[in-house]
XYZ file of C-alpha atoms in Angstrom:
356
model
C 31.601 14.794 1.383
C 27.862 13.230 0.861
C 25.002 12.561 3.494
C 22.998 9.534 3.685
C 20.049 11.190 1.901
C 22.384 12.634 -1.103
C 24.145 9.076 -1.456
C 20.639 7.469 -1.348
C 19.094 10.209 -3.746
C 22.102 9.582 -6.144
C 20.934 5.768 -6.394
C 19.917 6.369 -10.517
C 16.012 5.185 -11.505
C 17.733 2.603 -13.852
C 19.655 1.158 -10.994
C 16.866 0.903 -8.265
C 14.831 -1.094 -11.857
C 17.765 -3.531 -11.980
C 17.704 -4.554 -7.808
C 13.597 -4.744 -8.313
C 13.890 -6.975 -11.335
C 16.184 -9.168 -9.728
C 14.183 -9.527 -6.469
C 10.962 -10.283 -8.759
C 12.504 -12.390 -10.900
C 14.191 -14.311 -7.805
C 10.300 -14.578 -6.823
C 9.203 -15.540 -9.693
C 11.763 -18.476 -10.089
C 12.129 -19.559 -6.766
C 15.559 -17.613 -5.659
C 16.854 -17.220 -2.349
C 17.656 -14.628 0.217
C 18.784 -11.923 -1.832
C 20.157 -8.941 0.616
C 18.920 -5.479 0.551
C 21.916 -4.018 1.628
C 24.199 -6.535 2.736
C 24.300 -9.084 5.757
C 26.140 -6.480 7.807
C 23.853 -3.567 7.056
C 20.887 -6.325 7.559
C 22.531 -7.005 10.961
C 22.704 -3.263 12.090
C 19.120 -2.265 10.134
C 17.558 -5.151 13.051
C 19.597 -3.658 15.876
C 18.639 -0.639 15.260
C 15.092 -1.493 14.349
C 14.631 -3.305 17.800
C 15.819 -0.057 19.454
C 13.852 2.427 17.804
C 10.717 0.300 18.166
C 11.303 0.313 22.115
C 11.308 4.308 21.344
C 8.166 4.465 19.378
C 6.606 1.866 21.472
C 6.281 4.388 24.096
C 1.910 5.588 24.001
C 1.314 2.952 21.146
C -2.745 1.633 20.968
C -2.639 -2.278 19.972
C -6.696 -0.914 19.732
C -7.966 -1.545 15.738
C -11.328 0.411 15.723
C -14.040 -2.347 14.212
C -15.052 -0.527 10.721
C -16.827 -3.954 8.906
C -20.285 -2.432 7.696
C -22.169 -0.845 4.845
C -21.467 2.455 3.616
C -23.067 5.066 1.286
C -26.653 3.723 2.803
C -28.133 7.331 1.277
C -27.357 4.963 -2.186
C -29.240 2.216 -1.282
C -31.612 1.090 -4.319
C -33.573 -2.076 -4.267
C -32.369 -4.772 -5.953
C -28.692 -3.503 -6.529
C -26.649 -5.229 -4.399
C -23.680 -3.409 -2.920
C -19.606 -3.186 -4.032
C -17.769 -5.433 -1.764
C -14.188 -3.728 -0.652
C -11.732 -6.214 1.409
C -8.779 -4.645 3.117
C -5.583 -6.943 3.655
C -2.012 -6.799 5.082
C -0.973 -5.339 8.189
C -1.792 -2.625 10.754
C -1.609 0.158 8.158
C -4.590 -1.737 6.555
C -6.095 -2.409 9.737
C -5.599 1.237 10.986
C -3.950 0.564 13.700
C -2.950 3.809 15.790
C -6.601 5.516 15.699
C -9.818 5.893 17.748
C -12.371 5.493 15.642
C -14.058 3.421 12.959
C -14.345 6.185 10.803
C -10.726 7.072 10.329
C -9.480 3.865 9.220
C -8.500 3.427 5.760
C -10.922 0.779 4.847
C -13.290 3.395 6.247
C -12.160 6.360 4.730
C -11.723 4.273 1.358
C -15.529 2.720 1.650
C -17.119 6.336 2.003
C -14.936 7.811 -0.954
C -16.053 4.549 -3.100
C -19.422 4.896 -2.690
C -19.792 8.220 -3.454
C -18.031 8.324 -6.938
C -20.064 5.259 -7.537
C -23.341 6.295 -5.974
C -23.851 2.908 -4.780
C -23.725 1.354 -1.267
C -19.941 -0.393 -0.102
C -20.121 -3.250 2.327
C -16.358 -3.072 4.121
C -14.578 -6.140 5.461
C -11.164 -5.944 6.803
C -9.111 -9.027 7.442
C -5.900 -7.278 8.386
C -3.550 -8.174 11.246
C -1.324 -5.492 12.730
C 2.164 -6.835 12.572
C 1.679 -9.315 9.863
C 4.376 -10.146 6.972
C 3.802 -10.788 3.581
C 3.052 -14.537 4.366
C 0.232 -14.086 6.054
C -1.319 -12.803 3.290
C -1.930 -16.787 2.329
C -3.739 -17.019 5.535
C -6.236 -13.710 4.828
C -6.704 -14.470 1.203
C -7.952 -18.080 2.212
C -10.460 -16.303 4.547
C -11.834 -13.760 2.148
C -12.340 -16.431 -0.402
C -13.920 -18.995 1.746
C -17.557 -17.844 1.355
C -18.572 -16.876 -2.085
C -21.371 -14.973 -0.466
C -18.782 -12.514 0.412
C -16.982 -12.159 -2.647
C -14.595 -9.133 -3.108
C -15.491 -6.511 -5.906
C -11.882 -5.133 -5.188
C -9.398 -5.627 -2.784
C -6.920 -3.135 -1.477
C -3.699 -4.885 -0.039
C -1.525 -2.772 2.211
C 1.843 -4.803 3.514
C 5.789 -4.835 3.478
C 7.318 -2.558 6.369
C 6.904 -5.550 8.505
C 9.239 -7.340 6.209
C 11.938 -5.168 6.131
C 11.970 -4.717 9.946
C 11.925 -8.563 10.124
C 14.466 -9.312 7.333
C 12.301 -11.681 5.271
C 14.303 -12.251 2.003
C 12.626 -9.410 -0.215
C 12.167 -12.407 -2.841
C 10.060 -14.438 -0.494
C 7.940 -11.470 0.146
C 7.549 -10.566 -3.126
C 6.286 -14.284 -3.898
C 3.676 -14.385 -1.343
C 2.460 -10.965 -2.409
C 1.932 -11.814 -5.864
C 0.711 -15.378 -5.215
C -2.013 -13.367 -3.166
C -2.669 -11.276 -6.257
C -3.059 -14.123 -8.513
C -5.449 -16.137 -5.931
C -7.635 -12.831 -5.592
C -7.826 -11.765 -9.294
C -8.751 -15.844 -10.209
C -11.427 -15.311 -8.007
C -12.619 -12.115 -10.115
C -11.511 -9.482 -7.899
C -9.655 -6.264 -8.923
C -6.731 -5.764 -6.829
C -4.651 -2.328 -5.561
C -1.666 -2.971 -3.746
C -0.519 -0.239 -1.035
C 3.252 -0.563 -1.686
C 5.988 -1.007 1.224
C 6.231 2.562 3.072
C 9.331 4.322 3.353
C 10.389 3.506 6.775
C 13.521 6.222 6.517
C 10.403 8.593 7.568
C 9.605 7.039 11.273
C 10.885 9.943 13.520
C 12.813 8.017 16.066
C 15.196 6.418 13.711
C 18.874 8.167 12.952
C 21.475 7.565 10.588
C 22.823 5.290 9.538
C 19.267 2.903 9.617
C 17.352 5.866 8.231
C 19.255 5.651 5.237
C 19.178 1.506 5.354
C 15.610 1.746 5.727
C 14.445 4.277 3.114
C 16.554 2.319 0.946
C 15.214 -1.313 1.949
C 11.945 -0.160 1.741
C 12.302 1.493 -1.998
C 13.822 -1.602 -3.288
C 10.765 -3.639 -1.554
C 8.080 -1.343 -2.937
C 9.674 -1.610 -6.452
C 9.982 -5.272 -6.377
C 6.091 -5.778 -5.346
C 4.911 -3.437 -7.926
C 6.635 -5.901 -10.364
C 5.180 -8.743 -9.020
C 1.771 -6.871 -8.286
C 1.422 -5.760 -12.312
C 2.802 -9.162 -13.562
C -0.785 -10.605 -11.888
C -2.684 -8.080 -13.144
C -2.869 -5.863 -10.263
C -2.173 -2.216 -9.874
C -0.168 -0.467 -7.055
C 0.473 2.899 -5.496
C 3.212 3.892 -3.860
C 2.493 4.757 -0.129
C 6.335 6.020 0.094
C 6.626 8.199 3.191
C 2.585 7.973 3.086
C 1.769 10.246 1.490
C 3.699 13.545 -0.126
C 5.803 16.341 1.096
C 3.524 17.172 4.270
C 4.490 14.016 5.759
C 7.841 14.557 5.828
C 7.116 17.987 6.658
C 4.552 18.004 9.248
C 5.402 14.404 11.094
C 3.821 15.516 14.473
C 0.423 15.789 12.515
C 0.621 12.693 10.721
C 1.969 10.526 13.084
C 0.158 8.287 15.700
C 0.541 9.094 18.963
C 3.634 5.829 19.241
C 4.895 8.061 16.406
C 5.217 4.905 14.454
C 1.533 4.221 12.885
C 0.020 6.796 10.811
C -2.477 9.183 12.737
C -5.992 9.863 11.186
C -4.631 12.594 9.176
C -1.444 10.445 7.728
C -4.473 7.339 6.767
C -6.520 10.108 5.267
C -4.004 11.298 3.148
C -3.286 7.697 2.061
C -6.536 7.061 1.459
C -6.962 9.958 -0.640
C -3.696 9.004 -2.898
C -5.389 5.173 -3.349
C -8.974 6.184 -4.152
C -8.433 7.000 -7.283
C -6.467 4.200 -8.285
C -9.586 1.816 -6.669
C -12.511 3.670 -8.655
C -10.196 3.421 -12.250
C -9.722 -0.737 -11.127
C -13.731 -0.444 -11.464
C -14.059 1.512 -14.324
C -15.586 4.433 -12.228
C -13.048 7.079 -13.422
C -13.802 8.996 -16.366
C -11.721 7.687 -20.116
C -10.086 11.018 -20.633
C -8.643 10.457 -17.074
C -7.568 7.027 -18.074
C -4.757 8.548 -20.872
C -1.500 9.478 -19.417
C -0.694 13.353 -19.077
C 2.809 14.355 -20.631
C 2.397 17.281 -18.469
C 2.368 15.192 -15.323
C 5.122 12.926 -16.673
C 2.698 10.036 -16.871
C 3.553 7.574 -19.930
C 4.530 3.743 -20.575
C 7.707 2.179 -19.484
C 9.241 -0.863 -18.876
C 7.118 -2.418 -15.629
C 10.439 -2.439 -14.156
C 11.798 1.074 -14.929
C 8.592 2.218 -14.061
C 8.431 0.411 -10.324
C 11.688 2.072 -9.728
C 10.158 5.972 -10.513
C 7.036 5.150 -8.912
C 9.002 3.925 -5.719
C 10.651 6.936 -5.541
C 7.747 9.209 -5.624
C 4.375 8.798 -2.882
C 1.058 8.615 -4.726
C 2.303 7.091 -8.253
C 0.235 4.137 -9.552
C 1.448 1.440 -12.152
C -0.563 -0.603 -13.922
C -0.183 -3.159 -16.755
C -0.558 -1.544 -20.175
C 1.568 -3.545 -22.773
C 2.233 -7.398 -22.660
C 5.790 -7.305 -23.751
C 8.003 -5.612 -25.433
C 11.650 -4.971 -26.350
C 12.768 -5.022 -22.624
C 9.751 -7.132 -21.403
C 6.449 -6.142 -19.956
C 5.353 -2.136 -20.180
C 3.134 -0.633 -17.149
C 1.549 2.768 -17.395
C 2.765 5.232 -14.891
C 0.384 7.560 -13.555
C 0.529 10.584 -11.011
C -3.061 10.830 -10.211
C -4.791 13.747 -8.196
C -5.870 13.482 -5.154
C -9.618 13.401 -4.048
C -11.243 14.904 -1.404
C -12.946 12.217 0.926
C -16.465 12.221 2.489
C -16.682 11.884 6.116
C -17.540 8.671 6.705
C -20.980 7.819 7.893
C -21.122 5.046 10.900
C -21.215 1.612 9.232
C -24.296 -0.846 9.682
C -23.507 -4.119 11.195
C -22.288 -6.615 8.836
C -24.359 -9.662 7.896
C -22.762 -11.692 10.617
C -20.401 -11.767 13.550
C -16.667 -11.338 12.063
C -14.038 -10.439 14.772
C -11.708 -8.021 13.919
C -8.124 -8.987 13.109
C -5.940 -7.419 16.081
């Protein structure tokens, strides 16, 4: 008799691609609430998530360190403006669960980007703990309200709350796609960390663990299709990110056993940073070509999305506008880069309260 993990592993990449394509198509054409695991399973998922939340909530800390400001002071050059990095999304993007600003993913990415670009980076974080994808409409409006703070690159991390609150995945992807489209139209590059694998949350038991993993990966794959079609890039957050998370959850989960610890956020940031740099044209050209030895290459976007959802740290970006099976994408398995120790950020030019 197969266990839940074996059944989940047996779901073919082609099957996941079909589901993701249906969700993304429903989002694009106004489809309704396509169920992730069926109505009965969704009801069970909600009930058990509430129990798990009560468990993981013990010891949680709602404080989010204020990380906005300028990073990379050593690279300041008269007359050269800093790069502008903006974080949007939920508690993962905000950095909930850690105590120091330098431990948040925004600070880690800003410091890493400054080191690669050899240019200061001004970080702005509008992410809101507890946010679902429909809050991106508000966050994007806030980001674009002041042309003087127009971002060069935006990083969005969202999706977990959509799954636990049973937001129809078509609606979830529709809001995310609209956010990417608005940011790209405004001239910003966009990188999306797709829905993390909720099956890795330690207190969650079977069958919720299998259902949560299946729902998370289906949404992540559909998010990738929607984002790539709007000109953005995605990085699979998966199990935040890599086998060390599942192997060492005590170290990589925070005190509430739900949000990442400082080590967990650093692991995620190391996976996202290369894609952020590539989006800004800061990566060597030879590294942008697919590496066959790393199983990289061009695939129909739905197939690339399904493969990425199953392997944390995998990047998907648009490649060929169309082909026999629709748009094609480049699937990359970039090597993670060590991050410099974030320096304390200088205060932003004006006071802006931190979300959360």
